[in-house]
Coordinates of C-alpha atoms and ligand atoms in Angstrom, one line a residue:
M1 CA 100.0 116.7 130.6
D2 CA 99.3 113.4 132.6
D3 CA 96.7 110.7 131.3
L4 CA 93.0 111.6 132.6
R5 CA 91.1 110.1 135.1
N6 CA 87.3 109.4 135.7
Y7 CA 85.5 111.2 138.6
I8 CA 83.9 108.9 140.5
G9 CA 82.2 109.3 144.1
G10 CA 84.6 112.1 145.2
Q11 CA 87.4 110.0 143.9
F12 CA 89.7 110.5 140.6
V13 CA 90.0 106.9 139.4
A14 CA 91.3 104.4 136.6
H15 CA 88.9 103.3 134.1
S16 CA 88.2 99.8 134.3
S17 CA 89.6 98.7 130.5
S18 CA 93.4 99.5 129.2
Q19 CA 92.0 101.4 126.3
W20 CA 92.9 104.9 125.8
L21 CA 92.3 107.7 123.5
D22 CA 94.8 110.0 122.3
N23 CA 94.0 113.8 122.7
L24 CA 95.5 115.9 119.9
E25 CA 95.9 119.2 119.8
P26 CA 93.8 120.8 116.5
A27 CA 96.1 123.9 116.3
T28 CA 99.4 121.2 115.5
G29 CA 98.5 117.7 115.9
S30 CA 100.5 117.1 118.9
H31 CA 99.7 114.9 121.6
I32 CA 98.1 116.8 124.7
C33 CA 97.4 113.6 127.0
R34 CA 95.5 110.3 126.9
V35 CA 91.8 110.1 127.5
P36 CA 90.4 106.9 129.1
L37 CA 87.9 105.1 126.6
S38 CA 85.8 103.9 129.6
D39 CA 83.0 101.1 129.2
A40 CA 79.7 99.9 130.6
S41 CA 81.5 99.1 133.9
D42 CA 82.5 102.7 134.8
I43 CA 79.2 103.9 133.8
D44 CA 77.7 101.3 136.3
A45 CA 79.9 102.8 138.8
A46 CA 79.5 106.1 138.2
V47 CA 75.6 106.0 138.2
A48 CA 75.6 104.2 141.2
A49 CA 77.4 106.6 143.1
A50 CA 75.1 109.3 141.8
R51 CA 72.3 107.5 143.1
A52 CA 73.8 106.8 146.3
A53 CA 74.4 110.4 147.0
Q54 CA 71.2 111.8 145.7
P55 CA 68.9 111.6 148.9
A56 CA 70.5 113.6 151.2
W57 CA 71.7 116.0 148.2
G58 CA 68.1 116.1 147.4
A59 CA 67.2 117.0 150.9
L60 CA 68.9 120.2 151.0
S61 CA 67.6 123.3 150.6
H62 CA 67.9 125.5 147.5
S63 CA 69.5 128.2 149.1
E64 CA 72.0 125.4 150.7
R65 CA 72.7 124.0 147.1
A66 CA 72.7 127.8 145.8
D67 CA 75.6 128.5 148.2
W68 CA 77.7 125.2 146.9
L69 CA 76.7 126.5 143.2
D70 CA 78.4 130.1 144.2
R71 CA 81.8 128.2 145.8
I72 CA 82.0 126.6 142.5
A73 CA 81.5 129.8 140.5
D74 CA 84.2 131.5 142.9
A75 CA 87.0 128.4 142.8
L76 CA 86.1 128.2 138.4
E77 CA 86.5 132.0 138.8
A78 CA 90.0 131.8 140.5
R79 CA 91.1 129.8 137.5
Y80 CA 89.9 132.0 134.9
E81 CA 93.0 132.2 133.1
E82 CA 93.6 128.2 133.3
V83 CA 90.0 127.4 132.1
A84 CA 90.9 129.8 129.0
T85 CA 94.0 128.4 128.2
L86 CA 92.7 124.7 128.6
E87 CA 89.7 125.5 126.6
S88 CA 91.7 127.3 123.7
R89 CA 94.5 124.4 123.4
D90 CA 92.0 121.6 123.5
T91 CA 89.7 123.3 121.3
G92 CA 92.2 125.3 119.1
K93 CA 89.8 128.4 119.5
P94 CA 91.8 132.0 120.0
I95 CA 92.6 132.5 123.5
T96 CA 90.5 136.1 123.5
L97 CA 87.2 133.7 122.7
A98 CA 87.9 131.1 125.2
R99 CA 88.4 134.2 127.8
A100 CA 85.4 136.0 126.9
V101 CA 83.0 133.2 126.0
D102 CA 83.9 130.0 127.6
A103 CA 85.7 131.1 130.8
H104 CA 83.0 134.1 131.3
R105 CA 80.2 132.0 130.8
S106 CA 81.0 128.8 133.0
V107 CA 81.4 131.2 135.9
S108 CA 78.1 133.0 135.3
N109 CA 75.9 130.0 134.4
F110 CA 77.0 128.5 138.3
R111 CA 76.2 132.4 139.7
F112 CA 72.8 133.0 137.3
F113 CA 71.7 129.5 138.6
A114 CA 72.6 130.1 142.2
G115 CA 70.7 133.5 142.3
M116 CA 67.8 131.7 140.6
L117 CA 67.6 129.1 143.2
R118 CA 67.0 131.5 145.9
E119 CA 64.6 133.1 144.0
H120 CA 62.7 130.2 143.2
E121 CA 59.3 130.1 144.8
H122 CA 56.5 127.5 144.9
E123 CA 53.7 128.6 142.7
V124 CA 50.0 128.9 144.6
F125 CA 46.8 128.5 142.9
E126 CA 43.5 129.3 145.0
M127 CA 40.7 127.7 145.1
A128 CA 37.1 128.7 146.5
S129 CA 37.6 125.7 148.8
A130 CA 40.9 124.6 148.8
T131 CA 44.9 126.1 147.9
N132 CA 47.3 124.2 145.4
Y133 CA 50.9 124.6 145.7
V134 CA 53.8 123.3 143.0
I135 CA 56.6 122.1 144.8
N136 CA 60.1 120.9 142.4
K137 CA 61.5 117.4 143.1
P138 CA 64.3 116.6 142.0
V139 CA 64.4 114.1 139.4
G140 CA 66.9 111.3 140.5
V141 CA 69.9 110.4 138.5
G142 CA 71.0 113.0 135.4
A143 CA 73.1 112.0 132.2
L144 CA 74.7 114.8 130.6
I145 CA 76.3 114.7 127.6
T146 CA 78.0 117.1 125.5
P147 CA 79.6 118.1 122.3
W148 CA 83.4 119.7 121.7
N149 CA 82.7 123.4 120.5
L150 CA 81.6 125.1 123.7
P151 CA 82.9 122.3 126.3
L152 CA 82.8 123.7 129.6
Y153 CA 80.5 126.3 128.8
L154 CA 77.7 123.5 127.9
L155 CA 78.9 121.3 131.0
S156 CA 78.2 124.3 133.3
W157 CA 75.1 125.0 131.5
K158 CA 73.6 121.4 132.5
V159 CA 75.5 120.8 135.8
A160 CA 74.5 124.0 137.4
P161 CA 70.8 123.5 137.2
A162 CA 70.4 119.6 137.4
I163 CA 72.3 119.7 141.1
G164 CA 70.9 123.2 141.8
M165 CA 67.3 121.2 142.0
G166 CA 68.6 118.5 143.8
N167 CA 69.6 115.9 141.3
T168 CA 73.2 114.2 141.1
V169 CA 74.6 113.6 137.5
V170 CA 76.9 112.0 135.5
C171 CA 78.9 113.7 132.9
K172 CA 80.0 112.6 129.5
P173 CA 82.1 115.1 127.7
S174 CA 83.2 114.9 124.4
E175 CA 86.2 112.6 123.9
L176 CA 87.7 115.3 121.9
T177 CA 87.8 117.9 124.2
P178 CA 88.1 116.4 127.9
L179 CA 90.5 119.3 129.9
T180 CA 88.2 121.6 131.3
A181 CA 85.9 118.5 132.1
D182 CA 88.6 117.4 134.1
L183 CA 89.3 121.0 135.9
L184 CA 85.8 121.4 136.5
M185 CA 86.2 118.1 138.4
R186 CA 89.2 119.4 140.4
V187 CA 87.5 122.6 141.3
I188 CA 84.5 120.5 142.6
D189 CA 86.9 118.7 144.6
E190 CA 88.7 121.2 145.8
V191 CA 85.7 123.0 147.3
G192 CA 84.9 119.9 148.9
L193 CA 81.4 118.9 147.1
P194 CA 79.7 116.0 148.5
A195 CA 81.0 112.8 147.0
G196 CA 78.5 111.5 144.6
V197 CA 76.7 114.4 143.6
V198 CA 78.5 115.1 140.0
N199 CA 80.6 112.4 138.6
L200 CA 82.3 112.0 135.1
V201 CA 83.4 109.3 133.0
H202 CA 85.6 109.8 130.0
G203 CA 84.9 108.1 126.7
D204 CA 83.5 108.3 123.3
G205 CA 79.8 107.6 122.4
A206 CA 79.6 104.2 121.7
G207 CA 81.5 103.1 124.7
A208 CA 80.2 105.4 127.6
G209 CA 77.6 107.6 126.2
A210 CA 75.2 104.9 125.0
P211 CA 75.4 102.7 127.5
L212 CA 75.0 105.8 129.9
V213 CA 71.5 107.0 128.1
A214 CA 70.6 103.3 128.6
H215 CA 71.4 102.9 132.1
S216 CA 68.2 101.7 133.9
D217 CA 68.9 103.9 137.2
V218 CA 69.4 107.0 135.2
D219 CA 66.2 109.4 135.1
L220 CA 66.8 112.0 133.0
V221 CA 69.1 112.7 129.8
S222 CA 70.2 116.1 128.9
F223 CA 72.0 115.9 125.2
T224 CA 73.7 118.5 123.4
G225 CA 75.2 117.0 120.1
G226 CA 74.5 116.2 116.4
T227 CA 71.6 115.6 115.2
A228 CA 71.9 112.0 114.0
T229 CA 73.5 111.0 117.4
G230 CA 70.4 112.5 119.0
E231 CA 68.2 110.3 117.0
K232 CA 69.9 107.5 118.9
V233 CA 69.7 109.1 122.3
A234 CA 66.1 109.5 121.9
A235 CA 65.7 105.7 120.7
S236 CA 67.3 104.8 123.8
A237 CA 65.9 107.3 126.2
A238 CA 62.4 107.4 124.8
P239 CA 61.1 103.4 125.9
A240 CA 62.0 103.8 129.3
F241 CA 60.3 107.7 129.8
K242 CA 63.6 109.2 130.9
K243 CA 63.0 113.2 131.0
L244 CA 64.9 114.1 127.9
S245 CA 66.3 117.3 126.7
L246 CA 67.9 117.3 123.0
E247 CA 69.8 120.5 121.8
L248 CA 70.7 119.1 118.6
G249 CA 72.2 121.0 115.3
G250 CA 71.4 123.6 113.6
K251 CA 71.9 125.6 109.8
N252 CA 70.7 129.1 110.3
S253 CA 69.9 131.8 108.6
S254 CA 71.3 135.5 108.8
I255 CA 68.5 138.0 106.5
V256 CA 69.8 141.1 105.2
F257 CA 67.4 143.9 104.3
A258 CA 68.6 146.8 102.1
D259 CA 67.7 149.3 104.6
C260 CA 69.9 147.8 107.8
D261 CA 72.6 150.1 108.8
M262 CA 75.4 148.4 106.4
E263 CA 78.3 149.0 108.3
S264 CA 77.0 147.0 111.5
T265 CA 75.3 144.5 109.8
V266 CA 78.2 143.2 107.5
A267 CA 80.9 143.1 110.8
G268 CA 77.5 141.0 112.7
V269 CA 77.0 138.7 110.0
V270 CA 80.6 137.8 109.7
R271 CA 80.7 137.3 113.3
A272 CA 77.4 135.3 113.1
G273 CA 79.2 133.2 110.3
F274 CA 82.7 132.7 111.5
L275 CA 82.6 132.7 114.9
N276 CA 84.8 129.4 116.5
Q277 CA 85.7 129.2 112.9
G278 CA 81.9 128.5 112.4
Q279 CA 81.8 125.7 114.9
V280 CA 78.5 127.4 116.9
C281 CA 75.0 125.3 116.5
L282 CA 73.8 129.0 116.2
C283 CA 76.3 130.1 113.8
G284 CA 74.2 132.0 110.8
S285 CA 75.9 130.0 108.0
R286 CA 73.6 130.9 105.2
V287 CA 73.6 134.5 104.4
L288 CA 70.2 135.6 102.5
V289 CA 70.7 139.3 101.3
E290 CA 67.9 141.4 99.4
D291 CA 68.2 141.8 95.9
S292 CA 69.0 145.4 95.8
A293 CA 71.8 145.2 98.2
Y294 CA 73.0 142.5 97.1
D295 CA 76.3 143.5 95.4
E296 CA 77.4 146.1 97.7
F297 CA 76.7 143.7 100.6
R298 CA 78.6 140.6 99.3
D299 CA 81.9 142.6 98.1
R300 CA 81.8 144.4 101.6
F301 CA 81.3 140.9 103.3
V302 CA 83.8 139.3 101.5
E303 CA 86.7 142.3 102.4
A304 CA 85.9 142.0 106.0
V305 CA 86.0 137.6 105.9
E306 CA 89.4 138.3 104.2
A307 CA 90.5 140.4 106.6
M308 CA 90.0 138.3 109.6
R309 CA 93.2 136.8 111.2
I310 CA 94.1 133.5 111.4
G311 CA 96.9 131.8 113.4
D312 CA 98.1 130.7 116.8
P313 CA 95.3 130.7 118.9
S314 CA 97.8 131.7 122.1
D315 CA 97.9 135.0 120.2
E316 CA 95.6 137.9 121.1
A317 CA 95.4 139.2 117.8
T318 CA 94.0 136.0 116.3
D319 CA 90.4 136.2 115.0
L320 CA 89.9 132.3 113.6
G321 CA 92.0 129.2 114.8
A322 CA 91.9 125.7 114.0
L323 CA 89.1 123.1 113.5
I324 CA 88.3 120.6 115.8
S325 CA 90.2 117.6 114.6
E326 CA 91.2 116.5 111.0
S327 CA 88.3 114.2 110.1
H328 CA 86.3 117.5 110.7
L329 CA 88.3 119.2 108.7
A330 CA 87.7 116.5 105.6
K331 CA 84.1 116.8 106.3
V332 CA 84.1 120.7 105.6
Q333 CA 86.2 120.6 102.8
G334 CA 84.2 118.1 101.2
Y335 CA 81.2 120.4 101.4
V336 CA 83.1 123.0 99.7
E337 CA 83.8 120.5 97.0
L338 CA 80.1 119.5 96.9
A339 CA 79.4 123.3 96.5
K340 CA 81.9 123.3 93.5
R341 CA 79.6 120.4 91.9
E342 CA 76.5 122.3 92.9
G343 CA 77.3 125.1 90.8
G344 CA 79.0 127.4 93.4
V345 CA 81.4 129.8 92.8
L346 CA 84.3 130.5 95.8
L347 CA 84.2 134.3 96.7
T348 CA 86.9 133.6 98.9
G349 CA 88.8 130.7 100.7
G350 CA 87.7 127.0 100.0
T351 CA 91.8 126.3 100.7
S352 CA 93.7 124.9 103.9
C353 CA 95.6 127.9 105.0
V354 CA 98.1 126.3 107.5
P355 CA 99.8 129.1 109.6
S356 CA 103.7 129.0 109.8
G357 CA 105.0 126.5 112.7
F358 CA 101.5 125.0 112.7
E359 CA 101.7 122.1 109.8
G360 CA 100.3 119.3 112.0
G361 CA 96.9 121.4 112.4
N362 CA 93.5 121.6 111.3
W363 CA 93.3 124.7 109.2
M364 CA 91.0 126.1 106.9
A365 CA 90.4 129.6 105.5
P366 CA 87.1 131.2 106.0
T367 CA 85.3 130.6 102.8
V368 CA 82.3 132.4 101.1
I369 CA 80.3 130.8 98.3
E370 CA 77.5 132.0 95.9
G371 CA 75.6 131.2 92.9
L372 CA 74.1 128.1 95.0
S373 CA 70.4 127.5 95.0
P374 CA 69.2 127.9 98.4
D375 CA 67.7 124.3 98.8
S376 CA 71.4 122.8 97.2
R377 CA 72.9 120.7 99.8
C378 CA 75.6 122.7 100.9
A379 CA 72.6 125.9 101.5
T380 CA 70.5 123.0 103.8
E381 CA 72.8 120.7 105.6
E382 CA 74.8 121.6 108.6
I383 CA 78.4 121.5 107.5
F384 CA 79.8 123.0 111.1
G385 CA 82.6 125.1 109.8
P386 CA 83.9 128.2 108.2
V387 CA 81.9 128.1 105.3
V388 CA 79.2 130.7 104.3
T389 CA 76.8 130.7 101.4
I390 CA 75.1 133.5 100.3
H391 CA 71.9 133.8 98.3
P392 CA 69.8 136.8 97.1
F393 CA 66.1 137.5 98.1
S394 CA 63.6 139.8 96.5
S395 CA 60.5 139.9 99.1
E396 CA 60.1 139.1 102.7
D397 CA 57.7 136.2 101.6
E398 CA 60.5 134.8 100.0
A399 CA 63.3 135.6 102.5
V400 CA 60.9 133.7 105.2
A401 CA 60.4 131.0 102.8
I402 CA 64.2 130.4 102.5
A403 CA 64.6 130.3 106.2
N404 CA 62.5 127.9 106.5
N405 CA 63.7 125.4 103.8
T406 CA 66.1 123.5 105.9
R407 CA 65.5 120.6 108.6
Y408 CA 66.8 122.5 111.2
G409 CA 65.1 125.1 113.4
L410 CA 67.8 126.4 116.0
A411 CA 68.1 130.0 115.5
G412 CA 68.3 133.2 113.2
S413 CA 69.1 136.8 112.6
V414 CA 67.4 139.7 110.8
W415 CA 69.0 142.9 110.1
T416 CA 67.4 145.8 108.9
S417 CA 66.4 149.4 110.1
D418 CA 62.8 148.9 110.4
L419 CA 61.9 147.2 113.4
D420 CA 58.3 146.2 112.8
K421 CA 60.0 144.1 109.6
G422 CA 62.6 142.6 112.0
R423 CA 59.8 141.6 114.8
R424 CA 57.6 140.3 111.7
V425 CA 60.0 138.4 109.6
S426 CA 61.5 136.8 112.8
E427 CA 58.3 135.6 114.2
A428 CA 57.7 134.0 110.7
I429 CA 60.6 131.9 110.9
D430 CA 60.4 128.5 112.1
T431 CA 63.2 128.1 114.8
G432 CA 63.8 128.2 118.4
M433 CA 65.2 131.9 119.0
V434 CA 65.9 134.8 116.8
W435 CA 68.2 138.3 117.1
V436 CA 66.8 141.3 115.5
N437 CA 70.5 143.9 114.2
T438 CA 72.6 141.3 116.4
W439 CA 73.9 137.6 117.1
L440 CA 74.3 135.8 120.1
H441 CA 73.6 138.4 122.2
R442 CA 72.8 136.0 125.4
D443 CA 70.6 136.5 128.2
L444 CA 70.6 133.2 130.8
R445 CA 66.9 133.6 131.5
V446 CA 65.2 133.1 128.0
P447 CA 64.4 130.0 126.6
F448 CA 67.1 128.1 124.6
G449 CA 66.2 125.4 122.1
G450 CA 65.2 124.5 118.8
V451 CA 62.3 123.1 116.6
K452 CA 62.2 120.3 113.8
D453 CA 65.6 118.5 113.8
S454 CA 67.6 120.7 116.4
G455 CA 65.9 119.3 118.8
V456 CA 63.3 118.7 121.7
G457 CA 62.7 120.8 124.7
R458 CA 64.1 124.3 126.2
E459 CA 66.9 124.8 128.7
G460 CA 67.7 128.2 130.1
G461 CA 66.5 130.4 133.1
K462 CA 63.2 128.7 134.6
W463 CA 63.4 126.3 131.4
S464 CA 66.1 124.6 133.0
L465 CA 64.8 124.6 136.5
D466 CA 61.8 123.0 134.8
F467 CA 63.5 120.3 133.2
F468 CA 65.4 119.3 135.6
S469 CA 62.8 118.7 138.2
E470 CA 59.4 117.0 138.7
A471 CA 56.5 119.9 139.4
M472 CA 54.1 118.0 142.0
N473 CA 50.7 119.4 143.0
V474 CA 49.5 119.2 146.5
C475 CA 45.9 120.6 146.9
V476 CA 45.1 121.0 150.3
K477 CA 41.1 121.4 151.2
H478 CA 40.4 124.4 153.5
D479 CA 38.5 123.5 157.3
Ligands
NAD1 P1 78.1 114.5 118.7 O1 76.8 114.1 118.4 O2 79.1 113.8 117.7 O3 78.6 114.1 120.1 C1 78.0 114.7 121.0 C2 78.2 114.2 122.3 O4 77.4 112.5 122.2 C3 79.8 113.4 122.6 O5 80.1 113.3 124.1 C4 79.9 111.9 122.3 O6 80.7 111.4 122.6 C5 78.6 111.6 122.6 N1 77.7 110.6 121.9 C6 78.1 110.0 120.8 N2 77.4 109.0 120.4 C7 76.7 108.7 121.7 C8 75.4 108.0 121.6 N3 75.1 106.8 120.7 N4 75.1 108.0 123.0 C9 75.5 108.6 123.7 N5 76.1 109.7 123.5 C10 76.8 109.8 122.3 O7 78.4 116.1 118.5 P2 79.8 117.0 118.2 O8 80.1 116.3 117.0 O9 80.6 116.4 119.5 O10 79.2 118.3 118.4 C11 78.8 119.0 117.4 C12 77.2 119.4 117.1 O11 76.7 119.6 118.6 C13 76.6 120.2 116.0 O12 75.7 119.3 115.4 C14 76.2 121.0 116.8 O13 75.5 121.8 116.2 C15 75.6 120.4 118.3 N6 75.6 121.6 119.0 C16 74.1 121.7 119.3 C17 74.4 122.5 120.0 C18 73.0 123.2 120.5 O14 72.4 124.0 121.9 N7 71.7 123.0 120.3 C19 75.4 123.3 121.0 C20 76.7 122.6 120.5 C21 76.7 122.0 119.6

């Protein structure tokens, strides 16, 4: 594959330095392409292009911009299989997952926000002597920064509402997974979106991400990534009063009550723990089980985990692929070693498991650990890999106390046949979203985001439209 290039002002352009990063395939370690290591001068050019394009773009009507979003959705849909294949190759995830989740959601993000824009109406507040009406103006130039686990899924989740509300943007995708961001730029170029509305600068966090956030002509920052990076982004953006949305890490509990439907719960909790090799911010990586059902659940859970097929991501029979990088694999394995020192017992996994022919890749067996204190490091820190800890509890109050005993508050799930209990426990958890008897059952209209160290703000549905705009009230006195 050719070296990648930045997309600035409607042109694919070379970056200004001579520095490159090798993009490696997680499943094999083989070289895919070189990624530009852009610097502040490339960011300057992209922000200038976005700024120049903003007035004309912002002057279009909602329905005109919705038409553009639909054109992008159609063009992406026509490349559905290409999106899935590139995403699977770049991330190491199974092709079936890349099709069902990544390719599918990237198209539906553009369609969904096109529909929302067409339905968007000014709010009106009547008074006896005057009428207030609220308009949503563009914020200006947006910086959109995304991680490697759901590359196009998350980038399109930001690009669609951001440009839909009349902003122009500079995207900085993860340097580890640049392929589908590059494909989106080719799609945008192909449909003829006005130059400068969407720009993309490749590069790492220090070289490209940090100068983008700090740029004096950037008005808004939407960041998805780790909590430690989020701290730096907030410290840089806040003094300039930039509009800021932070979608950060998670350490989510799956709470299993003895009255659950055991078969569907085991399947659901395995999916919550290990989807995308456990590399989803919403993954239920700590499983809390009511003590009267603990032994039965644990045995069935381990049996289901061991039945997952690990292997070639391009094989449709594969359930689990490779981890994103060698250094991330080392970090995850480090947590398994820590768990042993903390007194954990490995019920399954904990080892590397390299499929034949994939010796250069980053492979790890799905791992289940019991016997750890729920406040141990492995049970409270984000591992972001195929590692789940399992813990008994004896009452609703104890389950909620354990679930709330982390610095994170992103998601969770509750499994019970008593829906009153399901709602009661859900509402007691300090988190942005909870599912009852399901997990990652997404409706694009609902608010998405976390509390505590999982982030600030909400995106999704009308919350995205609000974040990517400035609400302005006009009050007109009656004659
Ligand atoms: P990361 O924080 O290392 O990187 C995310 C992005 O930020 C990348 O594009 C990176 O280049 C960039 N970046 C790094 N340093 C920067 C800086 N100083 N300024 C500006 N940008 C900078 O995260 P990651 O390892 O790519 O992704 C994994 C993390 O993302 C996990 O913690 C996961 O929970 C989180 N995540 C959260 C959500 C959510 O919606 N809450 C969704 C997906 C992933």
